[in-house]
């Protein structure tokens, strides 16, 4: 723990935001980056608890106290490596994750929790800016082929890991764009499309093959999939809407988000 009294001396600070008068002029993200000192101050608030409940709250098991401490000490490259050790795409989780880690933060008992989500985002964006995130093709190939059906975050993470293990990976996506609802279901102000595309570009450079417009079981027979690949990974999400049987649901102009958002995006 770099600064034992950090949580007592420093207040939680979110990312700076564009003013409402500016953000209404576009559909893009309106969060601005921290300064170097602001980021280090937020890292200093982490108490490095003997039992880090934040890690238990994180579905990925991110090593949160470590990367907070590394940012506090200005070791951004090491913080990026620590973050990538458990999280393939911190730029996604650092923007759209509901942050159960922060709800689990011990500091949250009687104070504002550590800004864990924004810290993830800051670390990975620093990595892109510095050129530290580059294609990592495997040194050798196993000769085995794997089909990944679905290109949402689960499919992308599986494809990245399987490819880096040396297998030949092909990702099948029924829509015309890679990313599934990660791309088609989230508005730009939360997650701009180029954030997703730069990871797709990285994975293509590493050897992952992406095939869009392929609906396995519809225009691509399952038997063909079985015969062409040594293993199949099913990573499809759910596009079934959850309707709400409440008064007014039958009125005109009431639309399901699962129908509306993909059209908007």
Short mmCIF file of C-alpha atoms in Angstrom, two decimals:
data_model
loop_
_atom_site.label_atom_id
_atom_site.label_comp_id
_atom_site.label_asym_id
_atom_site.label_seq_id
_atom_site.Cartn_x
_atom_site.Cartn_y
_atom_site.Cartn_z
CA UNK A 1 0.00 0.00 0.00
CA UNK A 2 1.74 3.11 -1.23
CA UNK A 3 -0.04 5.71 0.91
CA UNK A 4 -1.53 4.27 4.12
CA UNK A 5 -3.43 7.47 4.91
CA UNK A 6 -4.62 8.13 1.36
CA UNK A 7 -8.23 7.19 2.02
CA UNK A 8 -8.32 9.65 4.93
CA UNK A 9 -6.72 12.56 3.10
CA UNK A 10 -8.15 12.29 -0.41
CA UNK A 11 -11.76 12.36 -1.60
CA UNK A 12 -13.26 10.27 -4.35
CA UNK A 13 -13.16 12.06 -7.68
CA UNK A 14 -14.88 10.82 -10.80
CA UNK A 15 -13.70 11.52 -14.32
CA UNK A 16 -14.20 15.12 -15.48
CA UNK A 17 -17.16 15.61 -17.80
CA UNK A 18 -17.97 17.92 -20.66
CA UNK A 19 -20.54 20.55 -19.77
CA UNK A 20 -24.15 19.77 -20.76
CA UNK A 21 -24.05 22.57 -23.34
CA UNK A 22 -21.13 20.82 -25.06
CA UNK A 23 -22.29 17.23 -24.82
CA UNK A 24 -25.68 17.93 -26.43
CA UNK A 25 -23.82 18.78 -29.63
CA UNK A 26 -22.77 15.17 -30.26
CA UNK A 27 -23.53 11.53 -29.44
CA UNK A 28 -20.02 10.63 -28.31
CA UNK A 29 -18.61 9.96 -24.85
CA UNK A 30 -18.42 13.01 -22.64
CA UNK A 31 -16.02 11.79 -19.94
CA UNK A 32 -12.56 13.34 -19.94
CA UNK A 33 -9.35 11.73 -18.63
CA UNK A 34 -7.83 12.39 -15.25
CA UNK A 35 -4.57 14.24 -15.02
CA UNK A 36 -1.58 12.19 -13.90
CA UNK A 37 -1.86 13.52 -10.36
CA UNK A 38 -5.60 12.93 -10.18
CA UNK A 39 -5.15 9.30 -11.20
CA UNK A 40 -2.39 8.74 -8.68
CA UNK A 41 -4.49 10.35 -5.96
CA UNK A 42 -7.39 8.02 -6.70
CA UNK A 43 -5.04 5.03 -6.59
CA UNK A 44 -3.79 6.26 -3.22
CA UNK A 45 -7.30 5.92 -1.74
CA UNK A 46 -7.14 2.11 -1.99
CA UNK A 47 -6.54 0.70 1.49
CA UNK A 48 -5.07 -2.63 0.31
CA UNK A 49 -7.38 -4.44 2.74
CA UNK A 50 -6.17 -7.70 4.22
CA UNK A 51 -9.34 -9.22 2.73
CA UNK A 52 -9.97 -7.34 -0.54
CA UNK A 53 -13.74 -7.70 -0.87
CA UNK A 54 -13.53 -5.69 -4.10
CA UNK A 55 -11.87 -8.69 -5.74
CA UNK A 56 -14.61 -10.98 -4.46
CA UNK A 57 -17.18 -8.59 -5.89
CA UNK A 58 -15.51 -8.56 -9.30
CA UNK A 59 -16.78 -11.39 -11.55
CA UNK A 60 -13.36 -11.44 -13.26
CA UNK A 61 -11.36 -11.49 -10.03
CA UNK A 62 -9.37 -8.42 -11.04
CA UNK A 63 -6.37 -7.82 -8.79
CA UNK A 64 -7.63 -4.41 -7.79
CA UNK A 65 -5.38 -3.38 -4.86
CA UNK A 66 -2.28 -4.14 -6.90
CA UNK A 67 -3.12 -2.05 -9.94
CA UNK A 68 -4.34 0.81 -7.75
CA UNK A 69 -1.01 0.81 -5.93
CA UNK A 70 0.94 0.63 -9.18
CA UNK A 71 -0.88 3.68 -10.55
CA UNK A 72 -0.26 5.54 -7.30
CA UNK A 73 3.46 4.86 -7.75
CA UNK A 74 3.37 5.89 -11.41
CA UNK A 75 4.03 2.38 -12.75
CA UNK A 76 1.42 2.45 -15.49
CA UNK A 77 2.92 -0.27 -17.67
CA UNK A 78 3.01 -2.71 -14.75
CA UNK A 79 -0.56 -1.71 -13.85
CA UNK A 80 -1.66 -2.54 -17.41
CA UNK A 81 -0.02 -5.97 -17.23
CA UNK A 82 -1.72 -6.63 -13.90
CA UNK A 83 -5.09 -5.61 -15.29
CA UNK A 84 -4.70 -7.65 -18.47
CA UNK A 85 -3.79 -10.73 -16.44
CA UNK A 86 -7.46 -11.15 -15.52
CA UNK A 87 -9.33 -8.94 -17.97
CA UNK A 88 -9.07 -9.14 -21.76
CA UNK A 89 -10.92 -5.90 -22.37
CA UNK A 90 -10.65 -3.37 -19.52
CA UNK A 91 -11.81 -0.61 -21.84
CA UNK A 92 -15.22 -2.33 -21.99
CA UNK A 93 -15.60 -3.02 -18.28
CA UNK A 94 -14.16 0.39 -17.44
CA UNK A 95 -17.09 1.97 -19.28
CA UNK A 96 -20.17 -0.24 -18.99
CA UNK A 97 -19.63 -2.56 -16.01
CA UNK A 98 -22.07 -1.89 -13.12
CA UNK A 99 -18.98 -2.03 -10.86
CA UNK A 100 -19.96 -4.52 -8.14
CA UNK A 101 -16.34 -4.17 -7.03
CA UNK A 102 -17.06 -0.64 -5.85
CA UNK A 103 -20.18 -1.76 -4.00
CA UNK A 104 -17.98 -4.34 -2.25
CA UNK A 105 -15.20 -1.87 -1.40
CA UNK A 106 -14.57 -1.73 2.36
CA UNK A 107 -14.30 2.05 2.13
CA UNK A 108 -17.92 2.04 0.93
CA UNK A 109 -19.09 1.10 4.44
CA UNK A 110 -18.84 4.67 5.70
CA UNK A 111 -17.30 6.69 2.86
CA UNK A 112 -17.20 6.89 -0.92
CA UNK A 113 -15.65 3.77 -2.51
CA UNK A 114 -12.45 3.73 -4.53
CA UNK A 115 -12.96 4.70 -8.19
CA UNK A 116 -12.11 1.22 -9.45
CA UNK A 117 -14.06 1.30 -12.71
CA UNK A 118 -12.58 4.59 -13.85
CA UNK A 119 -9.14 3.36 -12.81
CA UNK A 120 -9.49 0.39 -15.18
CA UNK A 121 -10.46 2.71 -17.99
CA UNK A 122 -7.59 5.08 -17.26
CA UNK A 123 -5.00 2.30 -17.19
CA UNK A 124 -6.03 0.71 -20.47
CA UNK A 125 -6.42 4.04 -22.28
CA UNK A 126 -2.91 4.94 -21.14
CA UNK A 127 -1.81 1.63 -22.63
CA UNK A 128 -3.32 2.47 -26.01
CA UNK A 129 -1.90 5.99 -25.96
CA UNK A 130 1.60 4.77 -25.15
CA UNK A 131 1.51 2.01 -27.76
CA UNK A 132 1.86 -0.74 -25.17
CA UNK A 133 -1.13 -2.70 -26.49
CA UNK A 134 0.00 -4.48 -29.63
CA UNK A 135 -0.85 -7.75 -31.42
CA UNK A 136 0.45 -10.82 -29.60
CA UNK A 137 0.34 -13.69 -32.11
CA UNK A 138 1.29 -17.11 -30.74
CA UNK A 139 4.88 -18.26 -31.18
CA UNK A 140 3.64 -21.57 -32.61
CA UNK A 141 0.45 -23.24 -33.72
CA UNK A 142 -1.09 -26.45 -32.37
CA UNK A 143 -2.71 -27.35 -35.66
CA UNK A 144 -6.10 -27.55 -33.96
CA UNK A 145 -9.02 -25.42 -35.11
CA UNK A 146 -11.74 -23.93 -32.93
CA UNK A 147 -15.03 -22.32 -33.93
CA UNK A 148 -16.37 -19.61 -31.63
CA UNK A 149 -20.07 -18.97 -32.25
CA UNK A 150 -21.00 -15.47 -31.17
CA UNK A 151 -18.82 -12.35 -31.13
CA UNK A 152 -20.01 -10.63 -27.99
CA UNK A 153 -17.61 -10.00 -25.10
CA UNK A 154 -17.60 -13.68 -24.11
CA UNK A 155 -16.85 -14.80 -27.67
CA UNK A 156 -14.14 -12.21 -28.15
CA UNK A 157 -12.44 -13.11 -24.88
CA UNK A 158 -12.61 -16.83 -25.65
CA UNK A 159 -11.26 -16.27 -29.15
CA UNK A 160 -8.38 -14.15 -27.91
CA UNK A 161 -7.32 -16.71 -25.31
CA UNK A 162 -7.70 -19.72 -27.59
CA UNK A 163 -5.78 -18.03 -30.39
CA UNK A 164 -2.93 -17.02 -28.09
CA UNK A 165 -2.77 -20.64 -26.94
CA UNK A 166 -1.89 -21.51 -30.55
CA UNK A 167 -5.18 -22.79 -31.93
CA UNK A 168 -6.63 -21.59 -35.24
CA UNK A 169 -9.75 -19.64 -34.25
CA UNK A 170 -12.69 -18.59 -36.39
CA UNK A 171 -15.44 -16.42 -34.90
CA UNK A 172 -18.92 -16.64 -36.41
CA UNK A 173 -21.33 -13.72 -36.04
CA UNK A 174 -24.85 -13.68 -37.46
CA UNK A 175 -25.02 -9.87 -37.66
CA UNK A 176 -23.00 -7.76 -40.07
CA UNK A 177 -20.76 -6.32 -37.36
CA UNK A 178 -18.45 -7.95 -34.84
CA UNK A 179 -19.31 -7.34 -31.19
CA UNK A 180 -22.88 -8.55 -30.82
CA UNK A 181 -24.92 -6.44 -28.43
CA UNK A 182 -21.67 -4.95 -27.14
CA UNK A 183 -21.64 -3.03 -30.43
CA UNK A 184 -25.31 -2.99 -31.41
CA UNK A 185 -26.97 -2.63 -28.02
CA UNK A 186 -24.94 0.12 -26.33
CA UNK A 187 -25.20 3.79 -27.39
CA UNK A 188 -22.06 5.70 -28.34
CA UNK A 189 -22.12 7.95 -25.28
CA UNK A 190 -21.47 4.83 -23.18
CA UNK A 191 -19.19 2.93 -25.57
CA UNK A 192 -18.05 4.32 -28.90
CA UNK A 193 -17.70 1.82 -31.73
CA UNK A 194 -14.03 2.51 -32.41
CA UNK A 195 -13.23 1.26 -28.90
CA UNK A 196 -14.51 -2.16 -29.94
CA UNK A 197 -13.03 -2.04 -33.42
CA UNK A 198 -9.46 -1.47 -32.28
CA UNK A 199 -9.62 -4.73 -30.30
CA UNK A 200 -11.08 -6.54 -33.31
CA UNK A 201 -8.21 -5.16 -35.41
CA UNK A 202 -5.71 -6.35 -32.81
CA UNK A 203 -7.22 -9.85 -32.80
CA UNK A 204 -7.21 -10.03 -36.61
CA UNK A 205 -3.53 -9.09 -36.55
CA UNK A 206 -2.98 -11.96 -34.10
CA UNK A 207 -4.58 -14.42 -36.53
CA UNK A 208 -8.23 -14.63 -35.46
CA UNK A 209 -10.62 -15.01 -38.40
CA UNK A 210 -13.97 -13.21 -38.21
CA UNK A 211 -16.95 -14.25 -40.33
CA UNK A 212 -20.00 -12.00 -40.24
CA UNK A 213 -23.46 -12.68 -41.61
CA UNK A 214 -23.14 -16.35 -40.67
CA UNK A 215 -26.05 -17.68 -38.63
CA UNK A 216 -25.02 -21.13 -37.45
CA UNK A 217 -27.95 -23.49 -37.77
CA UNK A 218 -29.65 -21.27 -40.36
CA UNK A 219 -27.35 -20.44 -43.28
CA UNK A 220 -24.43 -22.50 -41.99
CA UNK A 221 -25.26 -26.14 -41.11
CA UNK A 222 -24.25 -27.42 -37.69
CA UNK A 223 -22.95 -30.63 -39.27
CA UNK A 224 -20.59 -28.58 -41.41
CA UNK A 225 -19.35 -26.76 -38.31
CA UNK A 226 -18.68 -30.08 -36.59
CA UNK A 227 -16.82 -31.49 -39.56
CA UNK A 228 -14.61 -28.43 -40.17
CA UNK A 229 -13.45 -27.75 -36.60
CA UNK A 230 -11.83 -29.75 -33.84
CA UNK A 231 -13.77 -27.92 -31.14
CA UNK A 232 -16.72 -25.58 -30.91
CA UNK A 233 -17.25 -22.86 -28.32
CA UNK A 234 -20.83 -21.59 -28.00
CA UNK A 235 -20.76 -18.00 -26.74
CA UNK A 236 -24.09 -16.68 -27.92
CA UNK A 237 -25.89 -14.13 -25.81
CA UNK A 238 -29.62 -13.71 -25.36
CA UNK A 239 -31.66 -11.44 -27.58
CA UNK A 240 -34.96 -12.35 -25.94
CA UNK A 241 -36.57 -9.24 -24.53
CA UNK A 242 -37.90 -9.14 -20.98
CA UNK A 243 -41.32 -7.62 -21.25
CA UNK A 244 -43.01 -5.79 -18.39
CA UNK A 245 -46.72 -6.54 -17.79
CA UNK A 246 -47.48 -3.13 -16.29
CA UNK A 247 -50.22 -0.54 -16.88
CA UNK A 248 -49.56 1.44 -20.04
CA UNK A 249 -47.49 -1.25 -21.75
CA UNK A 250 -50.11 -1.52 -24.48
CA UNK A 251 -49.88 2.16 -25.45
CA UNK A 252 -48.38 3.32 -28.72
CA UNK A 253 -44.76 4.46 -28.64
CA UNK A 254 -43.67 1.92 -26.03
CA UNK A 255 -40.77 -0.10 -27.49
CA UNK A 256 -38.51 -2.86 -26.24
CA UNK A 257 -34.88 -1.83 -25.88
CA UNK A 258 -33.72 -5.07 -27.53
CA UNK A 259 -35.59 -3.98 -30.67
CA UNK A 260 -34.90 -0.25 -30.55
CA UNK A 261 -31.21 -0.09 -29.62
CA UNK A 262 -29.77 -2.26 -32.45
CA UNK A 263 -31.64 -0.12 -34.98
CA UNK A 264 -30.36 3.08 -33.35
CA UNK A 265 -26.79 1.81 -33.29
#
